Short mmCIF file of C-alpha atoms in Angstrom, two decimals:
data_model
loop_
_atom_site.label_atom_id
_atom_site.label_comp_id
_atom_site.label_asym_id
_atom_site.label_seq_id
_atom_site.Cartn_x
_atom_site.Cartn_y
_atom_site.Cartn_z
CA MET B 1 -8.47 -14.05 8.48
CA ALA B 2 -8.34 -11.01 10.77
CA GLY B 3 -4.94 -9.36 10.75
CA THR B 4 -3.43 -7.35 13.55
CA ALA B 5 -3.58 -3.56 13.56
CA HIS B 6 -1.75 -3.24 16.89
CA PRO B 7 0.09 -5.82 19.00
CA ASP B 8 -2.87 -5.80 21.41
CA LEU B 9 -5.65 -4.94 18.96
CA GLY B 10 -7.09 -7.00 16.09
CA ASP B 11 -8.33 -5.70 12.79
CA ASP B 12 -12.02 -6.09 13.75
CA GLU B 13 -11.54 -3.98 16.88
CA ALA B 14 -9.58 -1.40 14.90
CA LEU B 15 -12.29 -1.27 12.24
CA ALA B 16 -14.98 -0.70 14.88
CA LEU B 17 -12.94 2.20 16.30
CA LEU B 18 -12.42 3.70 12.84
CA ARG B 19 -16.15 3.47 11.99
CA ASP B 20 -17.58 4.66 15.34
CA SER B 21 -15.08 7.12 16.83
CA THR B 22 -15.21 10.83 16.46
CA ILE B 23 -12.46 12.10 14.19
CA GLU B 24 -10.45 14.92 15.86
CA PRO B 25 -7.86 16.34 13.39
CA LEU B 26 -4.43 17.00 14.89
CA GLY B 27 -2.74 18.51 11.82
CA VAL B 28 -1.96 18.15 8.15
CA LEU B 29 0.63 15.71 6.81
CA THR B 30 2.37 18.12 4.47
CA ARG B 31 4.38 15.66 2.39
CA ALA B 32 1.24 14.04 0.99
CA SER B 33 0.11 14.88 -2.54
CA ASN B 34 -3.54 15.23 -1.47
CA LEU B 35 -5.07 16.69 1.67
CA THR B 36 -4.11 14.20 4.46
CA LEU B 37 -4.76 14.77 8.11
CA LEU B 38 -3.46 12.97 11.20
CA ALA B 39 -6.42 12.52 13.52
CA GLU B 40 -7.10 11.32 17.05
CA LEU B 41 -10.01 8.95 17.62
CA HIS B 42 -12.40 9.90 20.45
CA ASP B 43 -15.24 7.88 21.92
CA GLY B 44 -18.83 8.97 22.30
CA SER B 45 -18.09 10.99 25.45
CA GLY B 46 -15.33 12.94 23.67
CA THR B 47 -12.52 11.10 25.45
CA ALA B 48 -9.39 10.21 23.44
CA THR B 49 -9.17 6.44 22.82
CA GLY B 50 -5.38 6.51 22.61
CA HIS B 51 -5.47 5.61 18.94
CA ARG B 52 -4.79 7.70 15.84
CA ALA B 53 -5.75 7.46 12.16
CA VAL B 54 -5.03 9.06 8.82
CA TYR B 55 -8.04 10.88 7.33
CA LYS B 56 -8.11 11.67 3.57
CA PRO B 57 -11.28 13.58 2.61
CA VAL B 58 -12.51 13.14 -0.94
CA ARG B 59 -12.88 16.94 -1.35
CA GLY B 60 -9.07 17.20 -0.81
CA GLU B 61 -8.18 14.96 -3.73
CA ARG B 62 -6.41 16.68 -6.61
CA PRO B 63 -7.73 15.91 -10.11
CA LEU B 64 -5.57 13.41 -12.01
CA ALA B 65 -5.32 12.70 -15.77
CA ASP B 66 -5.56 8.88 -15.45
CA PHE B 67 -7.75 8.17 -12.41
CA PRO B 68 -11.36 9.23 -12.12
CA HIS B 69 -11.70 12.26 -9.80
CA GLY B 70 -13.09 11.59 -6.33
CA THR B 71 -12.31 7.84 -6.30
CA LEU B 72 -8.99 7.69 -4.45
CA ALA B 73 -10.53 7.20 -0.97
CA ALA B 74 -12.60 4.25 -2.12
CA ARG B 75 -9.47 2.72 -3.69
CA GLU B 76 -7.73 3.02 -0.30
CA VAL B 77 -10.48 0.93 1.24
CA ALA B 78 -10.54 -1.57 -1.57
CA ALA B 79 -6.80 -2.15 -1.26
CA TYR B 80 -7.22 -2.90 2.39
CA LEU B 81 -9.95 -5.42 1.61
CA VAL B 82 -7.82 -7.17 -1.02
CA SER B 83 -4.93 -7.39 1.38
CA ARG B 84 -7.04 -8.71 4.19
CA GLU B 85 -9.13 -11.22 2.25
CA GLY B 86 -6.06 -12.63 0.54
CA GLY B 87 -4.34 -13.03 3.88
CA TRP B 88 -1.41 -10.69 3.29
CA ASP B 89 -2.10 -8.45 6.26
CA LEU B 90 0.06 -5.67 4.79
CA VAL B 91 -2.39 -2.73 4.53
CA PRO B 92 -3.56 -1.10 7.82
CA PRO B 93 -7.36 -1.30 8.54
CA THR B 94 -9.14 1.29 6.41
CA VAL B 95 -12.76 2.44 6.19
CA LEU B 96 -14.84 4.89 4.13
CA ARG B 97 -16.84 7.25 6.28
CA ASP B 98 -17.92 10.79 6.86
CA GLY B 99 -15.58 13.15 8.71
CA PRO B 100 -15.12 16.81 9.65
CA ILE B 101 -14.33 17.66 6.01
CA GLY B 102 -16.80 15.30 4.50
CA PRO B 103 -16.58 11.70 3.24
CA GLY B 104 -13.19 10.16 2.95
CA SER B 105 -10.94 7.27 3.86
CA LEU B 106 -9.83 6.70 7.41
CA GLN B 107 -6.81 4.43 7.95
CA TRP B 108 -5.25 3.15 11.15
CA TRP B 109 -2.11 5.04 12.02
CA VAL B 110 1.04 2.89 11.85
CA GLU B 111 3.16 3.30 14.99
CA GLN B 112 6.88 3.37 14.34
CA GLU B 113 9.98 3.43 16.44
CA PRO B 114 11.24 7.08 16.74
CA GLU B 115 14.50 6.34 14.94
CA ARG B 116 12.56 5.18 11.90
CA LEU B 117 10.64 8.39 11.40
CA ALA B 118 13.33 9.95 9.16
CA ASP B 119 13.49 6.73 7.04
CA PRO B 120 9.99 5.25 6.88
CA SER B 121 11.00 2.35 4.61
CA GLY B 122 13.27 1.08 7.43
CA GLY B 123 16.27 0.59 5.18
CA LEU B 124 14.36 -1.77 2.87
CA VAL B 125 14.97 0.51 -0.09
CA GLU B 126 18.29 2.33 -0.48
CA VAL B 127 20.51 4.16 -2.90
CA LEU B 128 23.80 2.21 -3.03
CA ARG B 129 27.15 2.33 -4.78
CA PRO B 130 27.47 -0.50 -7.30
CA GLU B 131 30.13 -2.18 -5.15
CA GLU B 132 27.67 -2.25 -2.22
CA LEU B 133 25.14 -4.33 -4.13
CA ASP B 134 25.69 -7.81 -2.65
CA GLU B 135 23.33 -10.77 -2.61
CA SER B 136 21.08 -9.24 0.06
CA TRP B 137 20.01 -6.51 -2.40
CA LEU B 138 18.17 -6.48 -5.67
CA GLY B 139 18.91 -3.63 -8.08
CA VAL B 140 16.03 -1.75 -9.69
CA VAL B 141 17.47 1.25 -11.59
CA GLU B 142 20.95 2.72 -12.14
CA GLY B 143 21.77 6.38 -12.12
CA GLN B 144 24.18 9.04 -10.94
CA ASP B 145 24.31 11.10 -7.84
CA GLU B 146 24.87 14.90 -7.74
CA ASP B 147 28.60 14.38 -8.11
CA GLY B 148 28.20 12.22 -11.24
CA GLN B 149 29.12 9.03 -9.32
CA ALA B 150 27.26 5.76 -10.25
CA VAL B 151 24.50 4.69 -7.90
CA VAL B 152 21.90 1.95 -7.86
CA VAL B 153 18.40 2.19 -6.34
CA ALA B 154 17.87 -1.23 -4.74
CA HIS B 155 15.53 -2.97 -2.38
CA ALA B 156 16.28 -5.71 0.13
CA ASP B 157 15.79 -9.38 -0.87
CA ASP B 158 13.28 -9.67 1.94
CA ALA B 159 10.41 -12.15 2.07
CA ARG B 160 8.00 -9.53 3.57
CA LEU B 161 8.82 -7.11 0.81
CA ARG B 162 8.40 -9.82 -1.82
CA SER B 163 4.88 -10.47 -0.62
CA MET B 164 4.17 -6.76 -0.85
CA ALA B 165 5.38 -6.85 -4.49
CA VAL B 166 2.93 -9.70 -5.23
CA LEU B 167 0.08 -7.80 -3.60
CA ASP B 168 0.96 -4.73 -5.65
CA VAL B 169 0.61 -6.73 -8.83
CA ALA B 170 -2.81 -7.82 -7.77
CA LEU B 171 -3.67 -4.22 -6.87
CA ASN B 172 -2.09 -2.77 -10.00
CA ASN B 173 -0.45 -0.26 -7.73
CA ALA B 174 0.59 2.83 -9.74
CA ASP B 175 2.48 4.43 -6.89
CA ARG B 176 4.66 2.09 -4.75
CA LYS B 177 7.18 4.59 -3.57
CA ALA B 178 9.85 3.67 -0.92
CA ALA B 179 8.18 6.14 1.45
CA HIS B 180 4.89 4.20 1.17
CA LEU B 181 6.52 1.29 3.05
CA THR B 182 7.36 1.05 6.73
CA LEU B 183 8.04 -1.36 9.54
CA ASP B 184 5.78 -0.89 12.46
CA SER B 185 6.75 -1.13 16.14
CA ALA B 186 6.42 -4.88 16.00
CA GLU B 187 8.68 -5.07 12.88
CA ARG B 188 5.78 -5.97 10.60
CA LEU B 189 5.83 -4.54 7.11
CA ARG B 190 3.07 -2.07 6.31
CA GLY B 191 2.16 -0.36 3.04
CA PHE B 192 0.03 2.66 2.70
CA ASP B 193 -1.13 5.37 0.19
CA HIS B 194 -3.13 3.11 -2.11
CA GLY B 195 -5.26 5.73 -3.78
CA LEU B 196 -3.65 5.00 -7.16
CA CYS B 197 -4.57 1.31 -7.30
CA LEU B 198 -7.05 -0.97 -9.01
CA HIS B 199 -7.32 0.76 -12.37
CA GLU B 200 -8.73 -1.42 -15.12
CA HIS B 201 -5.66 -0.66 -17.34
CA ASP B 202 -2.08 -1.69 -16.58
CA LYS B 203 -0.57 1.02 -14.32
CA LEU B 204 2.01 -0.88 -12.24
CA ARG B 205 4.67 1.62 -11.14
CA THR B 206 6.84 0.45 -8.26
CA VAL B 207 10.33 0.50 -6.75
CA LEU B 208 9.98 -3.28 -6.10
CA TRP B 209 10.95 -4.61 -9.56
CA GLY B 210 13.83 -6.71 -8.24
CA TRP B 211 11.78 -9.97 -8.46
CA ALA B 212 10.63 -9.39 -12.08
CA GLY B 213 10.57 -12.68 -13.99
CA ARG B 214 11.09 -14.70 -10.89
CA PRO B 215 8.68 -17.38 -9.53
CA VAL B 216 5.85 -16.29 -7.20
CA PRO B 217 6.50 -17.86 -3.79
CA ASP B 218 4.25 -20.75 -2.73
CA GLU B 219 2.84 -18.83 0.21
CA ASP B 220 1.78 -15.98 -2.10
CA LEU B 221 0.29 -18.38 -4.60
CA THR B 222 -1.84 -19.68 -1.69
CA ARG B 223 -2.90 -16.11 -0.94
CA LEU B 224 -3.84 -15.60 -4.62
CA VAL B 225 -5.95 -18.72 -4.51
CA ARG B 226 -7.65 -17.42 -1.39
CA LEU B 227 -8.23 -14.04 -2.98
CA SER B 228 -9.69 -15.69 -6.09
CA THR B 229 -12.16 -17.59 -3.90
CA ALA B 230 -13.13 -14.43 -2.07
CA LEU B 231 -13.69 -12.63 -5.42
CA ASP B 232 -16.08 -15.36 -6.42
CA GLY B 233 -18.07 -14.65 -3.27
CA THR B 234 -19.12 -11.63 -1.22
CA LEU B 235 -15.87 -9.73 -1.71
CA ARG B 236 -16.88 -9.00 -5.33
CA GLU B 237 -20.11 -7.36 -4.25
CA THR B 238 -18.34 -5.35 -1.52
CA LEU B 239 -15.76 -4.12 -4.04
CA LEU B 240 -18.46 -3.04 -6.53
CA GLU B 241 -19.60 -0.56 -3.94
CA LEU B 242 -16.11 1.01 -4.17
CA LEU B 243 -15.00 0.40 -7.77
CA ASP B 244 -16.70 0.05 -11.13
CA ASP B 245 -17.42 -3.33 -12.75
CA ALA B 246 -14.51 -3.11 -15.18
CA GLU B 247 -12.04 -2.49 -12.37
CA VAL B 248 -13.30 -5.47 -10.35
CA GLU B 249 -13.14 -7.71 -13.40
CA ALA B 250 -9.60 -6.47 -14.19
CA LEU B 251 -8.60 -7.37 -10.60
CA ARG B 252 -9.97 -10.92 -11.05
CA GLY B 253 -8.10 -11.15 -14.35
CA ARG B 254 -4.80 -10.09 -12.83
CA VAL B 255 -5.10 -12.52 -9.94
CA GLY B 256 -6.08 -15.38 -12.25
CA GLY B 257 -3.21 -14.52 -14.65
CA LEU B 258 -0.61 -14.40 -11.87
CA ARG B 259 -1.86 -17.74 -10.51
CA ARG B 260 -1.56 -19.33 -13.93
CA THR B 261 1.93 -18.06 -14.77
CA ALA B 262 3.25 -18.13 -11.18
CA VAL B 263 5.90 -15.69 -12.36
CA MET B 264 6.27 -12.05 -11.37
CA PRO B 265 5.71 -9.68 -14.28
CA VAL B 266 8.44 -7.72 -16.00
CA PRO B 267 8.04 -3.98 -16.84
CA ALA B 268 5.73 -3.46 -19.82
CA PRO B 269 7.57 -2.17 -22.91
CA GLY B 270 6.72 1.41 -23.88
CA ARG B 271 5.48 2.44 -20.41
CA TYR B 272 7.47 4.08 -17.62
CA PRO B 273 7.50 1.52 -14.79
CA LEU B 274 8.67 3.62 -11.80
CA PRO B 275 6.76 6.03 -9.49
CA TRP B 276 7.88 9.63 -9.29
CA PRO B 277 9.54 10.54 -7.08
CA LEU B 278 10.98 7.20 -6.03
CA TRP B 279 10.65 8.26 -2.35
#
């Protein structure tokens, strides 16, 4: 199922633009851990198409202790394919291609309302006082603020966010920060920065633990079935161009396990379950 990259543009059209346009860097996104550039997409005549993308060259990836060096761009693309083929439509269109600083991932830029730029997660993840934690919020971790007052990091009990949490389990997302979530200009949830995904070993680190131990919703079970079917077909071969065999088999195992239990996992004992920083 093709998702929608833009209210007037489908995923297939967006993918064609990402693959075929000239990448014209506009500047560096300085909050990113690895080299990340905002780019404008130009057509063959050098004319701006009016669309932007995020370009992450492989050569700008910092070495990590637990992920093979030079693989993050491919994982960004694989995460998009899993989201699309499962029918979640939560990850913006993403391709792997050559660019002005060499090969890397190129992802469709998510347009946001101006007032949301200072808070990308759109109020879906917040730091609250314990007395503010009503039934619309799910607490994740307790702590203290700079004045020693009790606070709770919580996320909204929101169906869109719950589906993102299910997708993150499938992806084995090791870096679901609050700032890696946003609502686009059409109020659709989008997740990005998926370079730390799809490891063969359990790496799930997320701010979306509020549904731990709860049933997987029927609509997400349907998506998991759909993803399983895709993994038995051409999606597996496509992913093997981006990941190694053990990682693809681990993905199949996670999807199958989540289908069988139909229950969201709880944090694994002995392993820190949160990203750092949380935002």
